[in-house]
PDB file of C-alpha atoms in Angstrom:
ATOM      1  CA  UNK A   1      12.151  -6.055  16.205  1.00 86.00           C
ATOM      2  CA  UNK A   2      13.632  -9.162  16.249  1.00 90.00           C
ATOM      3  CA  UNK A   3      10.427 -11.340  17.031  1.00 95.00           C
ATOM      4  CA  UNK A   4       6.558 -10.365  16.785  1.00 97.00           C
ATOM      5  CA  UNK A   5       5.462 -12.765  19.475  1.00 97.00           C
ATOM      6  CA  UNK A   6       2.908 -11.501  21.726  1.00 97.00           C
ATOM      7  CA  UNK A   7       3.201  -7.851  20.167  1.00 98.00           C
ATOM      8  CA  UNK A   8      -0.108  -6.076  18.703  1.00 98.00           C
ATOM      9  CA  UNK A   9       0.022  -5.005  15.261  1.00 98.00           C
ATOM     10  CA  UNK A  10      -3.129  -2.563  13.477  1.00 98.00           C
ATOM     11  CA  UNK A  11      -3.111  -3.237   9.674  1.00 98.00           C
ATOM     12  CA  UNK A  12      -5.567  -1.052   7.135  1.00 98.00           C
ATOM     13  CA  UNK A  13      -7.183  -2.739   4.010  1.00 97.00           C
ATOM     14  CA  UNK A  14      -6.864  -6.008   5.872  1.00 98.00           C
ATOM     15  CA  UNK A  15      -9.907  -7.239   4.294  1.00 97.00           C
ATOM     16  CA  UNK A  16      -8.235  -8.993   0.991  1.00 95.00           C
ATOM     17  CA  UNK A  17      -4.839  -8.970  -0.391  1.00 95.00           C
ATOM     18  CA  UNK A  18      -1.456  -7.819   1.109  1.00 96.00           C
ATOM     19  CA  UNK A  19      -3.387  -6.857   4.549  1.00 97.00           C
ATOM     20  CA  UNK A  20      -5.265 -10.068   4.851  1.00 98.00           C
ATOM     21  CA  UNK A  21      -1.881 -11.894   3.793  1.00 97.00           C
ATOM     22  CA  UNK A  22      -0.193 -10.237   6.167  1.00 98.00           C
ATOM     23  CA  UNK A  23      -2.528 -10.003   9.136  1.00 98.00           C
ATOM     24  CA  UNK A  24      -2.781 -13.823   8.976  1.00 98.00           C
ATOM     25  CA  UNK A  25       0.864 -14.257   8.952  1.00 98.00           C
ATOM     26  CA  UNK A  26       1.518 -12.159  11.783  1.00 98.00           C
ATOM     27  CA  UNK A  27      -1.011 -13.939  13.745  1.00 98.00           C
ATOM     28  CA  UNK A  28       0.511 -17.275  13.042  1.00 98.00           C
ATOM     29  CA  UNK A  29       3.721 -16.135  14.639  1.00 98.00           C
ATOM     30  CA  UNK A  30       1.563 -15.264  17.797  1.00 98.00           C
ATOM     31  CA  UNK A  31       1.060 -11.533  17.411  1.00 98.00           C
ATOM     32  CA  UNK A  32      -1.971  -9.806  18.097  1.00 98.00           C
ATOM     33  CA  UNK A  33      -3.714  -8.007  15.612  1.00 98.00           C
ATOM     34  CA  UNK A  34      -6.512  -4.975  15.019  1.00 98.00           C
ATOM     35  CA  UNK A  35      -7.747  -5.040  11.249  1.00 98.00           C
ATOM     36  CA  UNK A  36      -9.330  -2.175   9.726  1.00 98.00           C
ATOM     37  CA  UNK A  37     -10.982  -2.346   6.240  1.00 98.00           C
ATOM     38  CA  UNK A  38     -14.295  -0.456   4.689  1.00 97.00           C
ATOM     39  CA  UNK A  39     -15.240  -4.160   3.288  1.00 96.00           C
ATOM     40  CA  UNK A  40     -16.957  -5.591   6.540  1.00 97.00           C
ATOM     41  CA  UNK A  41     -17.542  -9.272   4.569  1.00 97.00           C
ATOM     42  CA  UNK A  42     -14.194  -9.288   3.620  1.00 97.00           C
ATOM     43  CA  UNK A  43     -12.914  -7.722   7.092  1.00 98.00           C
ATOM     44  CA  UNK A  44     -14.904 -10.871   8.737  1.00 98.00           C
ATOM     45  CA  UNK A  45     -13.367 -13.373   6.718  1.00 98.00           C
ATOM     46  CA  UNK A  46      -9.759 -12.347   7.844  1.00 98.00           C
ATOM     47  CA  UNK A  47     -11.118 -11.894  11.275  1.00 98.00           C
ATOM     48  CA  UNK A  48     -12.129 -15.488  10.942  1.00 98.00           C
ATOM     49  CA  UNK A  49      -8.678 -16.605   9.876  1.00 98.00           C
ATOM     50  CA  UNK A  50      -6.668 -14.660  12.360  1.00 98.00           C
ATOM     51  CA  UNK A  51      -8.714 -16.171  15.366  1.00 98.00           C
ATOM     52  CA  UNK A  52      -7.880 -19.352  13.839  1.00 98.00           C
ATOM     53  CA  UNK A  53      -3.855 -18.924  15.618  1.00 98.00           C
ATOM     54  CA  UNK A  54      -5.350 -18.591  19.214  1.00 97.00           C
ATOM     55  CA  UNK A  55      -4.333 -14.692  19.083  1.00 98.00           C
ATOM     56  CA  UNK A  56      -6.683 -11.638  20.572  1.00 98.00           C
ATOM     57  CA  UNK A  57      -7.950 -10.088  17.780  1.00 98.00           C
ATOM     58  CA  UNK A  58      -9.934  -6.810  16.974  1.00 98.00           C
ATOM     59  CA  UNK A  59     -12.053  -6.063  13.683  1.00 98.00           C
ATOM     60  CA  UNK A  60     -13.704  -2.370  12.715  1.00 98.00           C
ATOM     61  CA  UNK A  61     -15.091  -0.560   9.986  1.00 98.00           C
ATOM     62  CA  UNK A  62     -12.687   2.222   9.225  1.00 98.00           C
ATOM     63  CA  UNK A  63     -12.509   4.713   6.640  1.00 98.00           C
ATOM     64  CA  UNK A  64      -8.617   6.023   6.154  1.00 98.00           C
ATOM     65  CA  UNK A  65      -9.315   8.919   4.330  1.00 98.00           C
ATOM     66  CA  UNK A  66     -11.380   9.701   7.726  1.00 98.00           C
ATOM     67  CA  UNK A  67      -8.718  11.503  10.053  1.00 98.00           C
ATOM     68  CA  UNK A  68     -11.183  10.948  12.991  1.00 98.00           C
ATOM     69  CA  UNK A  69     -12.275   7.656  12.579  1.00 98.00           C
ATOM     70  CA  UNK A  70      -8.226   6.764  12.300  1.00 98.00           C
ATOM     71  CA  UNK A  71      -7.669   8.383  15.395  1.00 98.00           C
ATOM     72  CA  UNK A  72     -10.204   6.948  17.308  1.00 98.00           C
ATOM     73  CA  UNK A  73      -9.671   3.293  15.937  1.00 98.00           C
ATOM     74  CA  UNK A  74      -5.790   3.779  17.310  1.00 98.00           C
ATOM     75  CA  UNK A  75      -7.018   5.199  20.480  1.00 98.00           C
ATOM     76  CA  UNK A  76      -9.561   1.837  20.561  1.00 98.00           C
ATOM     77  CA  UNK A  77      -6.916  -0.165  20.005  1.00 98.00           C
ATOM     78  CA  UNK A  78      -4.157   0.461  22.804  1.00 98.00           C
ATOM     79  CA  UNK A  79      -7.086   0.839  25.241  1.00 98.00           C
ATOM     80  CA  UNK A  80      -8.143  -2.779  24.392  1.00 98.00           C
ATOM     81  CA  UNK A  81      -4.621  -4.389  23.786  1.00 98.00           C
ATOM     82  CA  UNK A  82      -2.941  -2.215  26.319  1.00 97.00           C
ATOM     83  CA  UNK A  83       0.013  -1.351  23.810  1.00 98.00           C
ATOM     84  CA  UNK A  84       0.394  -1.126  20.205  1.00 98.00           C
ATOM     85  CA  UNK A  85       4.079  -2.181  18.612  1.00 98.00           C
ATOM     86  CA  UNK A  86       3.189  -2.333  14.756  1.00 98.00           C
ATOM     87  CA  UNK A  87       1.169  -0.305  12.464  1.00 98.00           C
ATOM     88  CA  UNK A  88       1.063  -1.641   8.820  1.00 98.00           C
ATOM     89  CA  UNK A  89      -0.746   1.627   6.412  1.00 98.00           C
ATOM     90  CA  UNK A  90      -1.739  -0.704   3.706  1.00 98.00           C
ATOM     91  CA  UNK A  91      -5.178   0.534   2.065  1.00 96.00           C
ATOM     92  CA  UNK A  92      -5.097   1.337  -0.798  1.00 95.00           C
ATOM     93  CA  UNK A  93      -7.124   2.124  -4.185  1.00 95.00           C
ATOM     94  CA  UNK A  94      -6.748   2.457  -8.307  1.00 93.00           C
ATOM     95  CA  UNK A  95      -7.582   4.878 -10.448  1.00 93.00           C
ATOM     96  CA  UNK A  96      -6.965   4.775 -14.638  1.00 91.00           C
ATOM     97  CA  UNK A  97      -7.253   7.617 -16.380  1.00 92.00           C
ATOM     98  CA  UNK A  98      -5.006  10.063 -18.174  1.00 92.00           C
ATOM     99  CA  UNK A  99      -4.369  13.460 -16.493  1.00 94.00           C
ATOM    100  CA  UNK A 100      -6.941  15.053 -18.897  1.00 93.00           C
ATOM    101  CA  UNK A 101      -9.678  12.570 -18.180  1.00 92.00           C
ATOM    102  CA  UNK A 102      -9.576  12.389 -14.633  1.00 94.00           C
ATOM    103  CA  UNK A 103     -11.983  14.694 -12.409  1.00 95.00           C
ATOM    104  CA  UNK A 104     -11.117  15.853  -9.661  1.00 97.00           C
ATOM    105  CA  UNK A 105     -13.249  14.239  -7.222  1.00 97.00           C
ATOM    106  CA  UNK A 106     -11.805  10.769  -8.452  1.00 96.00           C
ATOM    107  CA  UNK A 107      -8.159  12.317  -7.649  1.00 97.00           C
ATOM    108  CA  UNK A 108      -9.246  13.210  -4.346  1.00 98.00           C
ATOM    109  CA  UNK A 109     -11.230  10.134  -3.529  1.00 97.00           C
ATOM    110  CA  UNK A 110      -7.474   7.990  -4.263  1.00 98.00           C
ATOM    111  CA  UNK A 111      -5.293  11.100  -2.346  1.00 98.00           C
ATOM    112  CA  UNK A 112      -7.660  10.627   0.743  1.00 98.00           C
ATOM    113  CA  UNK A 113      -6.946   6.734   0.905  1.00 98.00           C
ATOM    114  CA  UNK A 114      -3.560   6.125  -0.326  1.00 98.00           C
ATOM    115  CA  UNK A 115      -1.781   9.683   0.959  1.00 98.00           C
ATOM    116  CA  UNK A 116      -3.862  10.673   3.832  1.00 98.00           C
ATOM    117  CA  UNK A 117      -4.516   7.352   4.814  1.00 98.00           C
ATOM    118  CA  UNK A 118      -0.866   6.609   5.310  1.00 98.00           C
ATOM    119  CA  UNK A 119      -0.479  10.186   7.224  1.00 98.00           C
ATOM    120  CA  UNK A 120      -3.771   9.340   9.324  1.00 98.00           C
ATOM    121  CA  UNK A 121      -2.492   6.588  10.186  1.00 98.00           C
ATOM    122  CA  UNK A 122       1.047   7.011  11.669  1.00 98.00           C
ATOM    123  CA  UNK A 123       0.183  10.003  13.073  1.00 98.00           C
ATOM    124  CA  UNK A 124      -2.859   8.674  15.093  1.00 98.00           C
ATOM    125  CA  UNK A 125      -0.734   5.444  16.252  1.00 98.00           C
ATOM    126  CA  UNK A 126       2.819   6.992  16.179  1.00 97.00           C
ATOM    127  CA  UNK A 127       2.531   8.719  20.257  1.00 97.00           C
ATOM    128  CA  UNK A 128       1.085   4.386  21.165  1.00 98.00           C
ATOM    129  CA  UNK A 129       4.141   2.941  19.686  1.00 97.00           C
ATOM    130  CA  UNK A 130       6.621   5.733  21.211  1.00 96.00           C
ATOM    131  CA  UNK A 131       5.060   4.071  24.240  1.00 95.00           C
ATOM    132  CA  UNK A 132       6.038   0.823  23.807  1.00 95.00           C
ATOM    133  CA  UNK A 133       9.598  -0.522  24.304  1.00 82.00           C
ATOM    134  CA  UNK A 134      10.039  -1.230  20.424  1.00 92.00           C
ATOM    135  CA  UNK A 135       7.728  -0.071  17.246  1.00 97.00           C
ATOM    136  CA  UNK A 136       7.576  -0.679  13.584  1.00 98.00           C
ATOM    137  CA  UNK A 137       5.643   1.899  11.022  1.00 98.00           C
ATOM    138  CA  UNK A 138       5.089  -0.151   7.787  1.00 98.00           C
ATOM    139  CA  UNK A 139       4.288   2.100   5.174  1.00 98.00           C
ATOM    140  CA  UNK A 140       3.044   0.625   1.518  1.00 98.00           C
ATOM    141  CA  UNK A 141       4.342   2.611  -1.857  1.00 98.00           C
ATOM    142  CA  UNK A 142       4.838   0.913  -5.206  1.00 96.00           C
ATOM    143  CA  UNK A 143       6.651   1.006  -8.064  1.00 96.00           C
ATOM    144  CA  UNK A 144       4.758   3.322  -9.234  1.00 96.00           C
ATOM    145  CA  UNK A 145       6.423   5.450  -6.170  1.00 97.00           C
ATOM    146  CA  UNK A 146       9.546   4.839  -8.109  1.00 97.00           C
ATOM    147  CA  UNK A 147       8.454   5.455 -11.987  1.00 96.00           C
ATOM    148  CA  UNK A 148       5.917   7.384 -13.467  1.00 96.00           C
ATOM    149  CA  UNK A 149       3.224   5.379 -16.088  1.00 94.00           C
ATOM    150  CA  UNK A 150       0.841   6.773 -18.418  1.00 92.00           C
ATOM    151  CA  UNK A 151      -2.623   6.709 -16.798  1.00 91.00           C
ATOM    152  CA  UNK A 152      -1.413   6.570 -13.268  1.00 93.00           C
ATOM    153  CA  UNK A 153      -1.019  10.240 -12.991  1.00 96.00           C
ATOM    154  CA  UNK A 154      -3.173  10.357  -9.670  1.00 96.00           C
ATOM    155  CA  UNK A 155      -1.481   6.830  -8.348  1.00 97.00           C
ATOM    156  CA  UNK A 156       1.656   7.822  -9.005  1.00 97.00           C
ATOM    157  CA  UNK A 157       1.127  11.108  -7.065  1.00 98.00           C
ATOM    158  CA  UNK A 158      -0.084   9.064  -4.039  1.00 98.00           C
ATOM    159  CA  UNK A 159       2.787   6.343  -3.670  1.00 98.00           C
ATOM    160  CA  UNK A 160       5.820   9.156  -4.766  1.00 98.00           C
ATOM    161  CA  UNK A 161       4.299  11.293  -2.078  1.00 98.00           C
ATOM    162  CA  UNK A 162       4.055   8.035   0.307  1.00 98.00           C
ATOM    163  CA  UNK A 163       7.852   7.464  -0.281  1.00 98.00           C
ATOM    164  CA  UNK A 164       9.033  10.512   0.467  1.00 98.00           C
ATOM    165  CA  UNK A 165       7.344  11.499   3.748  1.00 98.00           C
ATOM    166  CA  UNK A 166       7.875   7.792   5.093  1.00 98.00           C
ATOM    167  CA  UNK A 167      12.009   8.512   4.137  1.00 98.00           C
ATOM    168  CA  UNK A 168      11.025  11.842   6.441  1.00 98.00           C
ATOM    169  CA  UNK A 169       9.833   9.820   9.314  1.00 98.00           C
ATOM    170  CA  UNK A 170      12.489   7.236   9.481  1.00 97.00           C
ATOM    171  CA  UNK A 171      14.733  10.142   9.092  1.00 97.00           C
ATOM    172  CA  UNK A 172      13.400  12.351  12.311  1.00 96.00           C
ATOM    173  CA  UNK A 173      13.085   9.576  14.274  1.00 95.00           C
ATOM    174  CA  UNK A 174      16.784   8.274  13.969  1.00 94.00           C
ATOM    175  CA  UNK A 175      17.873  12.243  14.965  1.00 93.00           C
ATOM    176  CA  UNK A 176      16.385  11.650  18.018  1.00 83.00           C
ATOM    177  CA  UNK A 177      16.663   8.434  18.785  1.00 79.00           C
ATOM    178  CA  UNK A 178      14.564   6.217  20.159  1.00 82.00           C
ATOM    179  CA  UNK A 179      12.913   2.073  19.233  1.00 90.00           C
ATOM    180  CA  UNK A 180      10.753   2.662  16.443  1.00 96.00           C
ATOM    181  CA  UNK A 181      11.959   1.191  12.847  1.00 97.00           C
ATOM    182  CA  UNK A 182      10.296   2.807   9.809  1.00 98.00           C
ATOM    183  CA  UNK A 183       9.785   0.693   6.071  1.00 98.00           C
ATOM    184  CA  UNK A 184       8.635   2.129   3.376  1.00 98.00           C
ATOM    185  CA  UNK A 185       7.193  -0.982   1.162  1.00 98.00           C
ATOM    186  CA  UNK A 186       7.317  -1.090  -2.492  1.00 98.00           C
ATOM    187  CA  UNK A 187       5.304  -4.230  -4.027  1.00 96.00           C
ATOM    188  CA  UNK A 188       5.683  -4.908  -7.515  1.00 92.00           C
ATOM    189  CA  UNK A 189       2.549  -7.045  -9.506  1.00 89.00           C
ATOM    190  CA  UNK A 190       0.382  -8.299  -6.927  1.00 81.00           C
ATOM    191  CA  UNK A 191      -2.359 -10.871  -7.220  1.00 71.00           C
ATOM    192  CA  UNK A 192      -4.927  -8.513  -5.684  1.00 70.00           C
ATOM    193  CA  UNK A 193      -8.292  -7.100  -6.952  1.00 69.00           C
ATOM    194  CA  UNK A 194      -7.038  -3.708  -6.501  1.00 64.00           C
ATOM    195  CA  UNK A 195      -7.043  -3.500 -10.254  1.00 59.00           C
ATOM    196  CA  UNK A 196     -10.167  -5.169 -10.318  1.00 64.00           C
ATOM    197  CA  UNK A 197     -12.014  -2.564  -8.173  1.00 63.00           C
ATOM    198  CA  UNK A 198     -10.577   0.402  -9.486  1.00 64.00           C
ATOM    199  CA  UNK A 199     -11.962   3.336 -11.256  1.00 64.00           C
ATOM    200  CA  UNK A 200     -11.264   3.297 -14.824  1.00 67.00           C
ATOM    201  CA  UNK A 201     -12.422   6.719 -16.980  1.00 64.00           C
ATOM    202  CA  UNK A 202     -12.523   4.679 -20.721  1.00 65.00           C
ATOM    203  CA  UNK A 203     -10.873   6.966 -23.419  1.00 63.00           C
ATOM    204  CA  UNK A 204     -10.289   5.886 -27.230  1.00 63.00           C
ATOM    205  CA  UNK A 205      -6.831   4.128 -27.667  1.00 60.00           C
ATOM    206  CA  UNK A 206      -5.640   4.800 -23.507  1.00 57.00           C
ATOM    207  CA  UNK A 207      -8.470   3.286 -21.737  1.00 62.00           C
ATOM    208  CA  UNK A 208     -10.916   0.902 -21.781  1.00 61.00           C
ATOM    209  CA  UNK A 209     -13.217  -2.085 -20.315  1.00 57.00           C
ATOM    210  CA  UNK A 210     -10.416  -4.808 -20.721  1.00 60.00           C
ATOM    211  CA  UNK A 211      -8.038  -2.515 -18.933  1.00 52.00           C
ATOM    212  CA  UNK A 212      -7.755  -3.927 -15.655  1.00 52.00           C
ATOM    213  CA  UNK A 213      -7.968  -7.470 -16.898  1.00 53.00           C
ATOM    214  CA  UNK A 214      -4.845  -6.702 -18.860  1.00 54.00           C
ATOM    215  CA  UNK A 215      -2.852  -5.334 -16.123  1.00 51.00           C
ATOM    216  CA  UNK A 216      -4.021  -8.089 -13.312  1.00 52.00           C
ATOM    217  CA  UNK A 217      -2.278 -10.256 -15.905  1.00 55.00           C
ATOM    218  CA  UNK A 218       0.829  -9.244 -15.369  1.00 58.00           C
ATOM    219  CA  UNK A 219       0.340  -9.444 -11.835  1.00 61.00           C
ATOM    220  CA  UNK A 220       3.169 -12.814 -10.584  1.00 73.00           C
ATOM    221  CA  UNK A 221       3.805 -12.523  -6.858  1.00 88.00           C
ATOM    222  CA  UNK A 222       1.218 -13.169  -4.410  1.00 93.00           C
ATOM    223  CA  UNK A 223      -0.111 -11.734  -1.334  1.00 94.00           C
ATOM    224  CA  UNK A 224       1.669 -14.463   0.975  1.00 96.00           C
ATOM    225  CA  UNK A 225       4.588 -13.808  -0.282  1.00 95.00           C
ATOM    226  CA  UNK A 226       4.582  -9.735   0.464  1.00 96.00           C
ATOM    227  CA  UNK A 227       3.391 -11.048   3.677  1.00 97.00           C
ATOM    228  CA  UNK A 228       6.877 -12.588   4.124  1.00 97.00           C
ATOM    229  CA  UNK A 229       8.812  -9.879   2.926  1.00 97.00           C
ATOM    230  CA  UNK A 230       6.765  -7.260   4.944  1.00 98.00           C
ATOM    231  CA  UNK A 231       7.582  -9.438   8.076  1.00 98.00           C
ATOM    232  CA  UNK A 232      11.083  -9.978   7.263  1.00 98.00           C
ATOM    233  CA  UNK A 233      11.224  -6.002   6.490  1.00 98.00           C
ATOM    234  CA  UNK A 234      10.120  -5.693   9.975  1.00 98.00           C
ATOM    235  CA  UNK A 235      12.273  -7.795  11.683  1.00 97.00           C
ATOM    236  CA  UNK A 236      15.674  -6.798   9.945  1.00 97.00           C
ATOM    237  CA  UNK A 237      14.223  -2.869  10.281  1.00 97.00           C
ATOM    238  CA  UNK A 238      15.115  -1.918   7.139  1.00 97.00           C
ATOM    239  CA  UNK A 239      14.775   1.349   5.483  1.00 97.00           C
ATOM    240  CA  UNK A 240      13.152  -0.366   2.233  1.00 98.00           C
ATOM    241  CA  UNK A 241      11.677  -3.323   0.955  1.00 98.00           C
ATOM    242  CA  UNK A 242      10.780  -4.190  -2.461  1.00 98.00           C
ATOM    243  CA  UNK A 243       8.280  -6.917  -3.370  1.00 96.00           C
ATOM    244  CA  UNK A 244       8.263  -8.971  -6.298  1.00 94.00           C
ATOM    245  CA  UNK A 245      11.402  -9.802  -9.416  1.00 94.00           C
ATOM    246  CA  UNK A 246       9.387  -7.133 -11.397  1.00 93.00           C
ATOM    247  CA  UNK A 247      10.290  -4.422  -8.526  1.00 95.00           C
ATOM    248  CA  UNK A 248      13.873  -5.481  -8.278  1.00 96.00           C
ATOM    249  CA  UNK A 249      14.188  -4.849 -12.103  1.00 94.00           C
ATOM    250  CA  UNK A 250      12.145  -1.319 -12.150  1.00 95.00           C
ATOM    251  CA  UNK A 251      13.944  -0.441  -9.504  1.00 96.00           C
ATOM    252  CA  UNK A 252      17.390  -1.072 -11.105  1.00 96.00           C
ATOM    253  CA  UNK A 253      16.245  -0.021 -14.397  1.00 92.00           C
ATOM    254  CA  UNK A 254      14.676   3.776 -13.113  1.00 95.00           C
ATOM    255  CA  UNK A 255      18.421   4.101 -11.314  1.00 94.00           C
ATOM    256  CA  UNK A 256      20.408   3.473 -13.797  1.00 95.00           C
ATOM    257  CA  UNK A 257      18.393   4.728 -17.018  1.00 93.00           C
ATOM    258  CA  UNK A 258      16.432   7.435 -14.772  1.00 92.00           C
ATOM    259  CA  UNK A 259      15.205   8.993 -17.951  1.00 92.00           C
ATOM    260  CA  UNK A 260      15.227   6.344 -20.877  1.00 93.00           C
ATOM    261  CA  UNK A 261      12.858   4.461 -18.725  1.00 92.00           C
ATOM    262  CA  UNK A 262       9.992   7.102 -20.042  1.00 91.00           C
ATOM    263  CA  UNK A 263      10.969   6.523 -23.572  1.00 92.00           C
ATOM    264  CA  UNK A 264      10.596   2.644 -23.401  1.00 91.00           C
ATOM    265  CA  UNK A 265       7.110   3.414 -21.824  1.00 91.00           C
ATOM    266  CA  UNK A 266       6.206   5.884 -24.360  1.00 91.00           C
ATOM    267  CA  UNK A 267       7.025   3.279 -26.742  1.00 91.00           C
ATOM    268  CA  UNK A 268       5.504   0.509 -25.359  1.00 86.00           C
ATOM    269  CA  UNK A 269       2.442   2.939 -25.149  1.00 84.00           C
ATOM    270  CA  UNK A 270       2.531   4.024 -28.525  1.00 86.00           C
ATOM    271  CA  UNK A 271       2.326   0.405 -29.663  1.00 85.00           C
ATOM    272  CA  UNK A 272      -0.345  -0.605 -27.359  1.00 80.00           C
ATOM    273  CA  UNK A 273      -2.479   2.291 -28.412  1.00 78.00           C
ATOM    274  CA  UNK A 274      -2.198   1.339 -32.336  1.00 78.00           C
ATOM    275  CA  UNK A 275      -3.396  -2.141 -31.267  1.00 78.00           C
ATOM    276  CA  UNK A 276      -6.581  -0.644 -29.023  1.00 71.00           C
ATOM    277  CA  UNK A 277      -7.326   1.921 -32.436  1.00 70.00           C
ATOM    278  CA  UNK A 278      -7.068  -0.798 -34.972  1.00 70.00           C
ATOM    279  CA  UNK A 279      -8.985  -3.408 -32.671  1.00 67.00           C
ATOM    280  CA  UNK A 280     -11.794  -0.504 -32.702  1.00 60.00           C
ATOM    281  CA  UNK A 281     -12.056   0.151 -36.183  1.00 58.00           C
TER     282      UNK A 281
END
């Protein structure tokens, strides 16, 4: 898709962060846009700024991890627009907590949003962009679809499993082929409050209150800038795109060293566990 002129794209969690970022850039390039978030102020707000380009513009309340309110948002949306070219499965949640300490509701609660909510949603608008002359499926991992990290048992489950059925898709649709690219989008530290809002079960020397302001820390590239490489992603169709130095390097570092990576994180564990014990005492 060389251009995104006067094409209609749907984004999910485009109430803050990467889906604001990039629902605002795609309307400054003239494209049309349908934003779907749970948070209706924030939801508004990018509403607001998209309307700002002159585009047509739709806002609703949706709930990913609800397989009918997916479907009939993407239904909604061709009726009103006519078409749909772009979908961009970008909601997401956190969740911190080792494997023994997280309950199984709060598993399921991030499965529904960042698995199902990716499945929801190219299946519900995958038949409207077969329809159109040219499509794009944006998909968003991590790295933490590429390595595993202590604590992010249940995220880590989510974004591998996001990976490897979007690597399906692009796959089955290039067997038979037709106009629809497929990207499977792996952002490295974003400044988001994704780690902000998640849930965070507080455990002796893993876990605790200062937890997510440690990791948004070490969060460098911002959401306008994974707008840009989402949009470039789109326009070059490629298979991949990762966001961010600190992706480039886990990337190259789980390829290479696809083992010794866990052993630098154990360490790197280890020593920020003494620190949390001895802080504590």
């Amino acid at each position: 898709m060389k251009s995104v002129k006067d094409k209609v794209a749907a984004i999910t969690g485009a109430g803050s962060g990467i889906g604001r970022a990039t629902a605002v850039l795609l309307a400054r390039q003239g494209c049309h846009v349908a934003l779907s978030d749970v948070n209706v102020q924030g939801l508004s707000e990018t509403e607001t700024q998209c309307r700002a380009h002159g585009v047509r513009v739709r806002a609703d309340r949706v709930d990913v991890a609800k397989r009918e309110q997916v479907h009939a948002w993407a239904d909604d949306v061709a009726r009103e627009f006519g078409a749909v070219h772009i979908i961009i499965n970008n909601a997401g949640v956190a969740l911190g907590a080792t494997i023994e300490d997280t309950r199984y509701e709060d598993f399921e609660w991030l499965m529904n949003i960042n698995f199902w909510g990716v499945v929801y949603g190219t299946k519900a608008f995958l038949p409207h962009l077969k329809a159109v002359d040219e499509g794009h499926i944006v998909n968003v991992s991590s790295v933490f679809g590429l390595i595993g990290v202590p604590t992010q048992a249940a995220y880590n489950s989510a974004k591998f499993a996001v990976k490897g059925f979007t690597e399906a898709l692009r796959q089955e649709l290039e067997v038979d082929p037709g106009t629809i690219g497929v990207t499977c989008v792996h952002p490295g530290g974003i400044k988001t409050n994704i780690a902000r809002n998640a849930r965070v079960t507080v455990r002796r020397g893993w876990t605790d209150e200062r937890s997510s302001s440690d990791f948004e820390k070490a969060l460098a590239t911002t959401p306008e800038r994974a707008a840009e490489d989402i949009l470039t992603a789109i326009r070059k169709n490629r298979r991949r795109q990762l966001i961010g130095g600190d992706a480039v390097l886990i990337d190259l570092f789980q390829r290479l060293l696809p083992t010794l990576y866990q052993r630098v994180l154990v360490a790197g564990v280890r020593r920020r566990r003494r620190k949390m014990l001895s802080a504590a005492t």
